[in-house]
PDB file of C-alpha atoms and ligand atoms in Angstrom:
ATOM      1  CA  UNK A 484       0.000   0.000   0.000  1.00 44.00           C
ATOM      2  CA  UNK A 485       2.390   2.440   0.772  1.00 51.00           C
ATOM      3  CA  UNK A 486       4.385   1.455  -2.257  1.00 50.00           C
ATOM      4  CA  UNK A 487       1.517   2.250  -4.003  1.00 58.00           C
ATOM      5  CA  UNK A 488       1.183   5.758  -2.419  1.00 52.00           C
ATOM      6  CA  UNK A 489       4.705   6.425  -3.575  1.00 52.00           C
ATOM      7  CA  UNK A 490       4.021   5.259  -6.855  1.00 59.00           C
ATOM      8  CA  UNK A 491       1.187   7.228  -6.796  1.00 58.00           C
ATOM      9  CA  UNK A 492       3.059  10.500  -5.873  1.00 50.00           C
ATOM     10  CA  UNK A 493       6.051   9.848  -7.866  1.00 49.00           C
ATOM     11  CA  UNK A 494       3.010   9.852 -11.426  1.00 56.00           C
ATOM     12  CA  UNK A 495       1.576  13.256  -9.795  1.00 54.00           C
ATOM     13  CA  UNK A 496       4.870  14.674  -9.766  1.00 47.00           C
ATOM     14  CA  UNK A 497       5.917  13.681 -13.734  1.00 49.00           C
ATOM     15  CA  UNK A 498       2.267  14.964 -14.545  1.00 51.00           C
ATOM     16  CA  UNK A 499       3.481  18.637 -13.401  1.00 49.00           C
ATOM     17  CA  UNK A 500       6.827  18.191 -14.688  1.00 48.00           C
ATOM     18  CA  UNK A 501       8.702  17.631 -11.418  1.00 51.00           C
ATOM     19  CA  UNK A 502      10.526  14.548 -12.040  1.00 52.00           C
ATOM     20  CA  UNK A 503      11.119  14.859 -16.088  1.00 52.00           C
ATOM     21  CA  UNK A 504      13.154  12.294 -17.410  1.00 51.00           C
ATOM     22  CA  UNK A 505      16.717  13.621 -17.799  1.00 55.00           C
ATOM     23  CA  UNK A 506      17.175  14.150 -21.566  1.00 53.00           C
ATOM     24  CA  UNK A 507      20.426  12.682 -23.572  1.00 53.00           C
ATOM     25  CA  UNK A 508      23.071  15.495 -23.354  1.00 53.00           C
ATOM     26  CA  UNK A 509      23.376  17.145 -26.501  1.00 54.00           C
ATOM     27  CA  UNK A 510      26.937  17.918 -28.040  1.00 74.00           C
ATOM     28  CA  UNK A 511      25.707  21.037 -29.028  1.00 84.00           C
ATOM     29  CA  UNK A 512      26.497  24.603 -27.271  1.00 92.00           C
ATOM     30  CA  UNK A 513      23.537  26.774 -26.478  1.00 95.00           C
ATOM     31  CA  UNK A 514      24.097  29.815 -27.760  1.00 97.00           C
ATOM     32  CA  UNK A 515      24.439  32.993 -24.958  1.00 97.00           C
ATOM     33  CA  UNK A 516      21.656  34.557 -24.530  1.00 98.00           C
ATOM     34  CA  UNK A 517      21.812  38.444 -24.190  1.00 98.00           C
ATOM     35  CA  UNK A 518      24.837  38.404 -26.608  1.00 98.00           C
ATOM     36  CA  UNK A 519      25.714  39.620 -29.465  1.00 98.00           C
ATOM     37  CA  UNK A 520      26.623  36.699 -31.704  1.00 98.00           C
ATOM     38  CA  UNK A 521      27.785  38.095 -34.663  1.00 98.00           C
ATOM     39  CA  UNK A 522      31.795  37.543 -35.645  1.00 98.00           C
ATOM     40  CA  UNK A 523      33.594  40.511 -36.341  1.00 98.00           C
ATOM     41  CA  UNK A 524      30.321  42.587 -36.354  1.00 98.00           C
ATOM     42  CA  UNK A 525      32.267  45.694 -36.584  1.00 98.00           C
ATOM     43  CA  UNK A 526      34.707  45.131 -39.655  1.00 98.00           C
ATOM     44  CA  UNK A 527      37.042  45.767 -37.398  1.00 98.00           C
ATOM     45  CA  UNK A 528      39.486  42.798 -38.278  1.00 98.00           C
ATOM     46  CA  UNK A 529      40.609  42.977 -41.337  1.00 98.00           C
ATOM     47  CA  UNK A 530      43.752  41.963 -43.105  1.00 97.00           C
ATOM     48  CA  UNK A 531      46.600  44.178 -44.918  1.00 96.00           C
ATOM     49  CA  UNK A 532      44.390  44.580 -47.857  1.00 95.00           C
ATOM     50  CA  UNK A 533      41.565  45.279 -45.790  1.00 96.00           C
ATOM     51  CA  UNK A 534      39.338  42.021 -46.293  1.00 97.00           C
ATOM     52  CA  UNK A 535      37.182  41.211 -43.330  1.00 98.00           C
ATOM     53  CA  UNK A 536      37.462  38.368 -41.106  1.00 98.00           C
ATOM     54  CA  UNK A 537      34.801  35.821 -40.251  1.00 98.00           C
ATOM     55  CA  UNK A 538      32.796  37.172 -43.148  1.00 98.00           C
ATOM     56  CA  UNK A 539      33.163  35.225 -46.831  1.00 97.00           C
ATOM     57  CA  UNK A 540      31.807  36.297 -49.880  1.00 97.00           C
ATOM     58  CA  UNK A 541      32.163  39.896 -50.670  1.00 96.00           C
ATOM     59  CA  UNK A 542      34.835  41.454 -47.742  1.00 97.00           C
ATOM     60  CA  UNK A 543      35.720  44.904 -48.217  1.00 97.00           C
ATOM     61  CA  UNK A 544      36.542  47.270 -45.979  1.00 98.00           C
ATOM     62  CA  UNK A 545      36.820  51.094 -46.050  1.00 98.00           C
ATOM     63  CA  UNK A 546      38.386  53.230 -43.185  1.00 98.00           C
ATOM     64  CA  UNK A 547      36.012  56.213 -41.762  1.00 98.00           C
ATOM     65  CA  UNK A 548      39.327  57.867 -41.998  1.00 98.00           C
ATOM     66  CA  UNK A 549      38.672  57.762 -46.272  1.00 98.00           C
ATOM     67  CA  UNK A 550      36.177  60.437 -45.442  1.00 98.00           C
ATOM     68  CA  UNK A 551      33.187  59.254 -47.557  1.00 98.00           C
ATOM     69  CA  UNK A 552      30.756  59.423 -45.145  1.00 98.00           C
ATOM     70  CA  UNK A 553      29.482  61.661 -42.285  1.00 98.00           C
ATOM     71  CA  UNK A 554      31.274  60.890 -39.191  1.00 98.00           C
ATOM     72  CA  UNK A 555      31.490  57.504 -38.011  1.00 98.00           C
ATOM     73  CA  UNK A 556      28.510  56.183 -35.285  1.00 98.00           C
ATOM     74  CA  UNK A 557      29.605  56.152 -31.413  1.00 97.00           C
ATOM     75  CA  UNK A 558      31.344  53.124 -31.305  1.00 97.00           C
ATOM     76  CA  UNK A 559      32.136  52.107 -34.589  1.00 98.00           C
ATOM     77  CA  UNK A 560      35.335  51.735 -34.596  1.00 98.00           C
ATOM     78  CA  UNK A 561      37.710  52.226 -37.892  1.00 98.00           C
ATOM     79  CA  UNK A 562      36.215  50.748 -40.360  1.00 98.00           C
ATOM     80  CA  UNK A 563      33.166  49.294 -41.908  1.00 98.00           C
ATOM     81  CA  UNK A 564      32.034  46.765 -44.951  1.00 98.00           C
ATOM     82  CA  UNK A 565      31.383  48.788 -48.551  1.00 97.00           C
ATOM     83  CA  UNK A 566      30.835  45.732 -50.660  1.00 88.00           C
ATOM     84  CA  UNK A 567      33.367  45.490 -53.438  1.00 91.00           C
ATOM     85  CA  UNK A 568      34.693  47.696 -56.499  1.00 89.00           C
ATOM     86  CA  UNK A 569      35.249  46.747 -60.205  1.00 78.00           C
ATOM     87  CA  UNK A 570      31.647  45.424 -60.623  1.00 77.00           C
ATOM     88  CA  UNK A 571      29.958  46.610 -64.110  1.00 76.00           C
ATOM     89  CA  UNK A 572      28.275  49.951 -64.609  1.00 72.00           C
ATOM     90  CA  UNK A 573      24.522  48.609 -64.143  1.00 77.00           C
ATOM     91  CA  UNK A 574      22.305  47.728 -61.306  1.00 81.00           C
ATOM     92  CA  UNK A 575      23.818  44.950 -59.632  1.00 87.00           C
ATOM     93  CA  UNK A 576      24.425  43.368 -55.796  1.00 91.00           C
ATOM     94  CA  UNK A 577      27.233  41.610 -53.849  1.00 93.00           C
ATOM     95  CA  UNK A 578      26.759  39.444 -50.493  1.00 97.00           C
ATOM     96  CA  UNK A 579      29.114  38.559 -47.657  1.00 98.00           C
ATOM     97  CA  UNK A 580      27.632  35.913 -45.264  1.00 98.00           C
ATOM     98  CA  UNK A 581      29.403  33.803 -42.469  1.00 97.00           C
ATOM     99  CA  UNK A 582      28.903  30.064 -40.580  1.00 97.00           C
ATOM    100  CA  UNK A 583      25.561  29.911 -39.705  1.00 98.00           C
ATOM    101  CA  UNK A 584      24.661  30.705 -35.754  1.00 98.00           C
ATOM    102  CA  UNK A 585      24.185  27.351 -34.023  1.00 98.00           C
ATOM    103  CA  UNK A 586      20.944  27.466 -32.030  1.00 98.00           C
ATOM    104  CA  UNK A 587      20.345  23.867 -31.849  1.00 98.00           C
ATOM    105  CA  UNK A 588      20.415  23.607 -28.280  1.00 97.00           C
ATOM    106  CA  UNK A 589      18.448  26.124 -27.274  1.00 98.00           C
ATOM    107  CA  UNK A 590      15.791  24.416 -29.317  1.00 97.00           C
ATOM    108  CA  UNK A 591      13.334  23.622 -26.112  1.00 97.00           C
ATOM    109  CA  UNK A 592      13.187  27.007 -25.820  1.00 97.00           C
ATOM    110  CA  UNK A 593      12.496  28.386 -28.831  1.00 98.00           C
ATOM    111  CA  UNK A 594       9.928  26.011 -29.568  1.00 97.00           C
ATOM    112  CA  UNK A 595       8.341  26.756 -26.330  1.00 96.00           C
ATOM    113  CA  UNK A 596       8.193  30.233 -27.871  1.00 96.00           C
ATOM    114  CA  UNK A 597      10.216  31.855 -25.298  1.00 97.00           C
ATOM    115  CA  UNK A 598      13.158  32.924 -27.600  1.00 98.00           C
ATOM    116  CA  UNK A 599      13.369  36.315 -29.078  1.00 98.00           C
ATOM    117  CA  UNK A 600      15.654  37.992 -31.471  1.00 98.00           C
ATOM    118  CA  UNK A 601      16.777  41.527 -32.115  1.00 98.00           C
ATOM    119  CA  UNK A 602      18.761  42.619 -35.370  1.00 98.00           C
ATOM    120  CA  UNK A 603      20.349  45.544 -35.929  1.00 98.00           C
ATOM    121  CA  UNK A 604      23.404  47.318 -37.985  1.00 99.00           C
ATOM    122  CA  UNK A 605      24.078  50.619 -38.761  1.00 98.00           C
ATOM    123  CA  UNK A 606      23.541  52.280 -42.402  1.00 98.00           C
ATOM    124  CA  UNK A 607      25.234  54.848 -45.075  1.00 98.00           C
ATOM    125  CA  UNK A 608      26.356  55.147 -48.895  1.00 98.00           C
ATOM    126  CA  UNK A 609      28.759  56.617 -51.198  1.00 97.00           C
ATOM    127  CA  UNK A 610      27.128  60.617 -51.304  1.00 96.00           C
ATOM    128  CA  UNK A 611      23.658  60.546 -52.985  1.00 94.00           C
ATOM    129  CA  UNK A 612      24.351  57.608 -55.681  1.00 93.00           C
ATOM    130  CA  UNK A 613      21.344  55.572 -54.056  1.00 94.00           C
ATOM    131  CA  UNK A 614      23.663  52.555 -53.159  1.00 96.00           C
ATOM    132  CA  UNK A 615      22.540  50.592 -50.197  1.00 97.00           C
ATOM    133  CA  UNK A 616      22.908  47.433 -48.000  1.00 98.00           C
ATOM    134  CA  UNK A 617      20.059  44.688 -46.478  1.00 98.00           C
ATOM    135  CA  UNK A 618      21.011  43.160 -43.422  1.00 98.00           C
ATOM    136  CA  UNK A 619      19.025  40.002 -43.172  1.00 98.00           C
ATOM    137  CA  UNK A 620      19.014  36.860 -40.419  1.00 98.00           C
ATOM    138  CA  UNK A 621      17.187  33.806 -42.272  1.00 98.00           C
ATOM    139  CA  UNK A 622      15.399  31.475 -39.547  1.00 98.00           C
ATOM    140  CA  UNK A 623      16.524  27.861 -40.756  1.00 98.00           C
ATOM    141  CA  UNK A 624      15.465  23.781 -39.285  1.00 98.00           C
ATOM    142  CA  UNK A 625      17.020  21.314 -39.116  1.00 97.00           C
ATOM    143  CA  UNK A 626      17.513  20.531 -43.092  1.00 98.00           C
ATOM    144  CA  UNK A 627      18.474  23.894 -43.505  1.00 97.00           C
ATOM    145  CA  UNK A 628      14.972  25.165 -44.981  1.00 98.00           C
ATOM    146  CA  UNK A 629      14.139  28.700 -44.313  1.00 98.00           C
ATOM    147  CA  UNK A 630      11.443  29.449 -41.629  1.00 98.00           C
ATOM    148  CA  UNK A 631      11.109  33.132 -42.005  1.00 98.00           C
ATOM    149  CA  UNK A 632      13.308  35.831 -42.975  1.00 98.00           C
ATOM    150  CA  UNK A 633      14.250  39.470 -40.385  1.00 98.00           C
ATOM    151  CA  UNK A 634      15.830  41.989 -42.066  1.00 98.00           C
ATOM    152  CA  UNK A 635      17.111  45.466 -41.834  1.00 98.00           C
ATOM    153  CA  UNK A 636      18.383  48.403 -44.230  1.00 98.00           C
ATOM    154  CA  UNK A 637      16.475  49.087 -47.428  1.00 98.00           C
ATOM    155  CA  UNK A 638      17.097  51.512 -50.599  1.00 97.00           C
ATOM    156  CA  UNK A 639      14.908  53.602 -48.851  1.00 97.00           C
ATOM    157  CA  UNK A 640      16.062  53.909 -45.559  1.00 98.00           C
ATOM    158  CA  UNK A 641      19.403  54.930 -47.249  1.00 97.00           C
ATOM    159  CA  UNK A 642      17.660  57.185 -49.427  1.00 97.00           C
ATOM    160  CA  UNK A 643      16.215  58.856 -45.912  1.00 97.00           C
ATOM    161  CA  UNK A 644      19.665  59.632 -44.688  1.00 98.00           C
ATOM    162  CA  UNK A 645      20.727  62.989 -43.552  1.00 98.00           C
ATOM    163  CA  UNK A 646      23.022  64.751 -46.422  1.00 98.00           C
ATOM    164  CA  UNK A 647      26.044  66.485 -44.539  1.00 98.00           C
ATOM    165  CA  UNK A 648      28.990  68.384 -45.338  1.00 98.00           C
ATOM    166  CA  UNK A 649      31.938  66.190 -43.907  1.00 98.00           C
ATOM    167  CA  UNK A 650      34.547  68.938 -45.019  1.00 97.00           C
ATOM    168  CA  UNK A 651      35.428  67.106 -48.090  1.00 98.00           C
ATOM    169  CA  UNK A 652      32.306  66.145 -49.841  1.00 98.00           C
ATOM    170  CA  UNK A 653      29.222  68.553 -49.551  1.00 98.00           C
ATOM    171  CA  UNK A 654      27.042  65.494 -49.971  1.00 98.00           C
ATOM    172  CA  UNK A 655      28.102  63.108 -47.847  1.00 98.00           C
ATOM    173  CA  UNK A 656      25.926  60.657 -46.787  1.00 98.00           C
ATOM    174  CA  UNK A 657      25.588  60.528 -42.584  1.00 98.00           C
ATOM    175  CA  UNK A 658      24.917  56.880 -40.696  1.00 98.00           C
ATOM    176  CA  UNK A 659      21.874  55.362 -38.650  1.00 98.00           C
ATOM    177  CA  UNK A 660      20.786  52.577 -37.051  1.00 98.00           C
ATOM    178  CA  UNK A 661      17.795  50.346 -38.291  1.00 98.00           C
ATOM    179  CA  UNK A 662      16.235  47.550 -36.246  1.00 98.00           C
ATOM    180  CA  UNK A 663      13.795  44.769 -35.790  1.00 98.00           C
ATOM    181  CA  UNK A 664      12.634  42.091 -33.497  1.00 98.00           C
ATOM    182  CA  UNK A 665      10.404  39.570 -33.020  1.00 98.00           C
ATOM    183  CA  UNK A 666       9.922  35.553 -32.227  1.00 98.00           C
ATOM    184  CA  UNK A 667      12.032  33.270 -33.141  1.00 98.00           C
ATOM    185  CA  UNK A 668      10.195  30.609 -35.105  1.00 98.00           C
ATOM    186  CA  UNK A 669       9.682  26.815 -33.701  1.00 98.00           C
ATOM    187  CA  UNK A 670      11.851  24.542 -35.143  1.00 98.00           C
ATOM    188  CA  UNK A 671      15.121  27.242 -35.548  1.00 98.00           C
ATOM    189  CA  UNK A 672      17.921  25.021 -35.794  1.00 98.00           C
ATOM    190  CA  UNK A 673      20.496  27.993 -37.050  1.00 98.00           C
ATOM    191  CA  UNK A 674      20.421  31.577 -38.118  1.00 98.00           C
ATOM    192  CA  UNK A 675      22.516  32.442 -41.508  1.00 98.00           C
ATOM    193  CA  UNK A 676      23.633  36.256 -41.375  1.00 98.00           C
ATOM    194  CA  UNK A 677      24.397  37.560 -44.867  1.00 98.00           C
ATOM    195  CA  UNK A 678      24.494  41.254 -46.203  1.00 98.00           C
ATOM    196  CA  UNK A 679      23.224  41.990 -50.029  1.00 97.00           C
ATOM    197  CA  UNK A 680      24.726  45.780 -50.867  1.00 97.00           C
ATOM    198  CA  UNK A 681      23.438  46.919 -54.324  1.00 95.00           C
ATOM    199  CA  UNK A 682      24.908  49.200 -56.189  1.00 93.00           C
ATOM    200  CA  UNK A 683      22.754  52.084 -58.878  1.00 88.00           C
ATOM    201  CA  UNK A 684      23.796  52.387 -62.100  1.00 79.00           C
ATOM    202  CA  UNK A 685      26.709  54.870 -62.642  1.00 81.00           C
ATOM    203  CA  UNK A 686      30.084  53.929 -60.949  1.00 84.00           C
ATOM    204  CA  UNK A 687      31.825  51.012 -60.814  1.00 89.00           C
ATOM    205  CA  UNK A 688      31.662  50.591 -56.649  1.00 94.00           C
ATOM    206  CA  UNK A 689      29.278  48.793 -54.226  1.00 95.00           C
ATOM    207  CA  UNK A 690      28.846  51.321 -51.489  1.00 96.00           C
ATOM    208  CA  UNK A 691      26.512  49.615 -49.571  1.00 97.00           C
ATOM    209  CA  UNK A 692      28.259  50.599 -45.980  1.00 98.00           C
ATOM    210  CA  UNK A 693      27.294  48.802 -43.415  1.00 98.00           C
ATOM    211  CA  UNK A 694      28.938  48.651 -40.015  1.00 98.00           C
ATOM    212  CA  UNK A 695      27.816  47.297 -36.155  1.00 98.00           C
ATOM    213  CA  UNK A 696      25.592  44.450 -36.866  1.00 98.00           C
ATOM    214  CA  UNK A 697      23.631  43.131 -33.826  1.00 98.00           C
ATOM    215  CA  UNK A 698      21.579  39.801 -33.477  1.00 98.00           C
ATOM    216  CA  UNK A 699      21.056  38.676 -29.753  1.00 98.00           C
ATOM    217  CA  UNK A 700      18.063  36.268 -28.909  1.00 98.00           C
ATOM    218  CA  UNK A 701      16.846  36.862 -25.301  1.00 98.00           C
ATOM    219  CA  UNK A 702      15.010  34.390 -23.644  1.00 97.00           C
ATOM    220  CA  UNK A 703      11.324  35.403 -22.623  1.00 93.00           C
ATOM    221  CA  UNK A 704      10.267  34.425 -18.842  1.00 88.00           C
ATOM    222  CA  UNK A 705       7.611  32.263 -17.952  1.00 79.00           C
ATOM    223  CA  UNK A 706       5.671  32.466 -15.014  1.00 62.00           C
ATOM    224  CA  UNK A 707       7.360  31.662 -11.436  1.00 65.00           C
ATOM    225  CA  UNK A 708       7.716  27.617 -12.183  1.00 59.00           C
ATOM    226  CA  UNK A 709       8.588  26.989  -8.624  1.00 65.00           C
ATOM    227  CA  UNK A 710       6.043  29.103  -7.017  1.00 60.00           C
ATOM    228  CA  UNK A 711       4.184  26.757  -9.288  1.00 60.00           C
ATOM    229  CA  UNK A 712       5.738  23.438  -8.071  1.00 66.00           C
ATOM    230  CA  UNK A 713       5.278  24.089  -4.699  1.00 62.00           C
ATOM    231  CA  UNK A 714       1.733  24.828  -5.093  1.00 62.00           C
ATOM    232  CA  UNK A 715       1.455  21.464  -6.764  1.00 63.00           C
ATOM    233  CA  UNK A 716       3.776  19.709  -3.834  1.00 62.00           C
ATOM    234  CA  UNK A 717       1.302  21.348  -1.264  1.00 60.00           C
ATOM    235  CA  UNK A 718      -1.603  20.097  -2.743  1.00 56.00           C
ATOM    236  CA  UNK A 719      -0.279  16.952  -3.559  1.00 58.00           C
ATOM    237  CA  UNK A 720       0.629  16.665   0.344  1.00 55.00           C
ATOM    238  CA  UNK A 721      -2.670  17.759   1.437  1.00 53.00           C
ATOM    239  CA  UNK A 722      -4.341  14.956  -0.920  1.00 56.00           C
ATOM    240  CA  UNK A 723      -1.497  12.553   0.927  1.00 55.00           C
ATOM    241  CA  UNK A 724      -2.323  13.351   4.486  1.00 53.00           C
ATOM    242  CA  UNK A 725      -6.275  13.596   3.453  1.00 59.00           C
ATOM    243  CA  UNK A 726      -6.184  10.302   2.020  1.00 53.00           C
ATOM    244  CA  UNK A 727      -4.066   8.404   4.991  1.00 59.00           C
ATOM    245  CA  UNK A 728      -6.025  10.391   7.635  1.00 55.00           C
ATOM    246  CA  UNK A 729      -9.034   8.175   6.415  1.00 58.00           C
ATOM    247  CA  UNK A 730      -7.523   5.060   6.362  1.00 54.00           C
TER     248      UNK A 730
HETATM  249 CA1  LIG B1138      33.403  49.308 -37.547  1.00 68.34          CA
HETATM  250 CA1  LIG B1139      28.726  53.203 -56.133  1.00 68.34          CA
END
């Protein structure tokens, strides 16, 4: 009988998720939460010829120091990403992407829907040619299918720049930040961070500038789970001492 109780008690406490089985350990890192997990987010290590680190694709660097923009954002360090130059004189784009981020174990969070994301990355162009960047962060399972696309930076928000005199060009374009958030879809497996700059016709440069790119996910809280348990363990108790009181 009293192995029974136990038995009893020990089925009450899996149904509330007190004793869950222990789940394999996973080789898998979670990924920080509250961190920015971008590498080399700020173009700031770069080789003798100025080719970004951690990024492949299209690498290019220019120095704030080259004066084409309005000054550099708070924290931005030397450089930032442009694209790429020698491309033909015609509407065209160039992309720089790195290793995908590794969410896989943090996946019983996200697809309890308690993982957010935030993207940002700051935004400016070569004077008032209409050359811009996208930031995007593509949402991807297991097999690598997309689940939903965030991005940031558009021809237009470009286009919406402030125009400033930067003592060499009267025109130069001045830098913002643009940002989104939102849930991270069930299922995430990994995040793939590329940037798409696209170049207008006339010139022979991508000056899609781009500079302190920012994706974090944040985990969401759920409601007090041990103020929880221990209203289940008191009640279970109660039912215990209840139900041996009558015997
Ligand atoms: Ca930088
Ligand atoms: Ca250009």
């Amino acid at each position: 009988m009293r192995t029974n109780w136990l038995r009893s008690f020990a089925r009450a406490l899996l149904a509330v998720g007190l004793l869950a089985p222990v789940a394999a350990p996973s080789t898998a890192v979670a990924a920080p939460y509250d961190a920015n997990l971008v590498l080399n987010p700020s173009f700031e290590n770069v080789d003798g010829g100025g080719n970004a680190a951690d990024w492949s694709g299209a690498v290019d660097t220019y120095a704030y120091s080259q004066s084409y923009t309005g000054a550099a954002p708070a924290g931005a360090g030397d450089r930032y990403w442009f694209g790429g130059a020698g491309i033909a004189d015609e509407v065209s784009s160039i992309s720089a992407s790195q290793s995908p981020i590794d969410l896989s174990a943090n996946a019983a969070e996200i697809n309890a829907g308690r993982v957010r994301y935030d993207l940002s990355a700051f935004f400016s162009s070569y004077r008032t040619q209409g050359d811009y960047a996208v930031v995007s962060a593509t949402f991807r399972d297991a097999g690598n299918a997309s689940l939903g696309q965030a991005s940031v930076g558009s021809e237009a928000f470009v286009a919406g720049l402030p125009v400033v005199d930067n003592g060499v060009y009267i025109d130069a374009r001045g830098w913002a930040s643009d940002a989104t958030s939102g849930l991270v879809p069930a299922g995430t497996n990994s995040v793939l961070l590329e940037i798409v700059g696209t170049k207008t016709a006339g010139g022979a440069v991508v000056d899609g500038y781009t500079d302190s790119i920012d994706f974090q996910v944040h985990l969401n809280p759920i409601p007090e789970p041990s103020a929880l348990a221990l209203a289940a363990i008191g009640g279970l108790g109660l039912a215990a001492w209840r139900f041996r009181k009558r015997r």
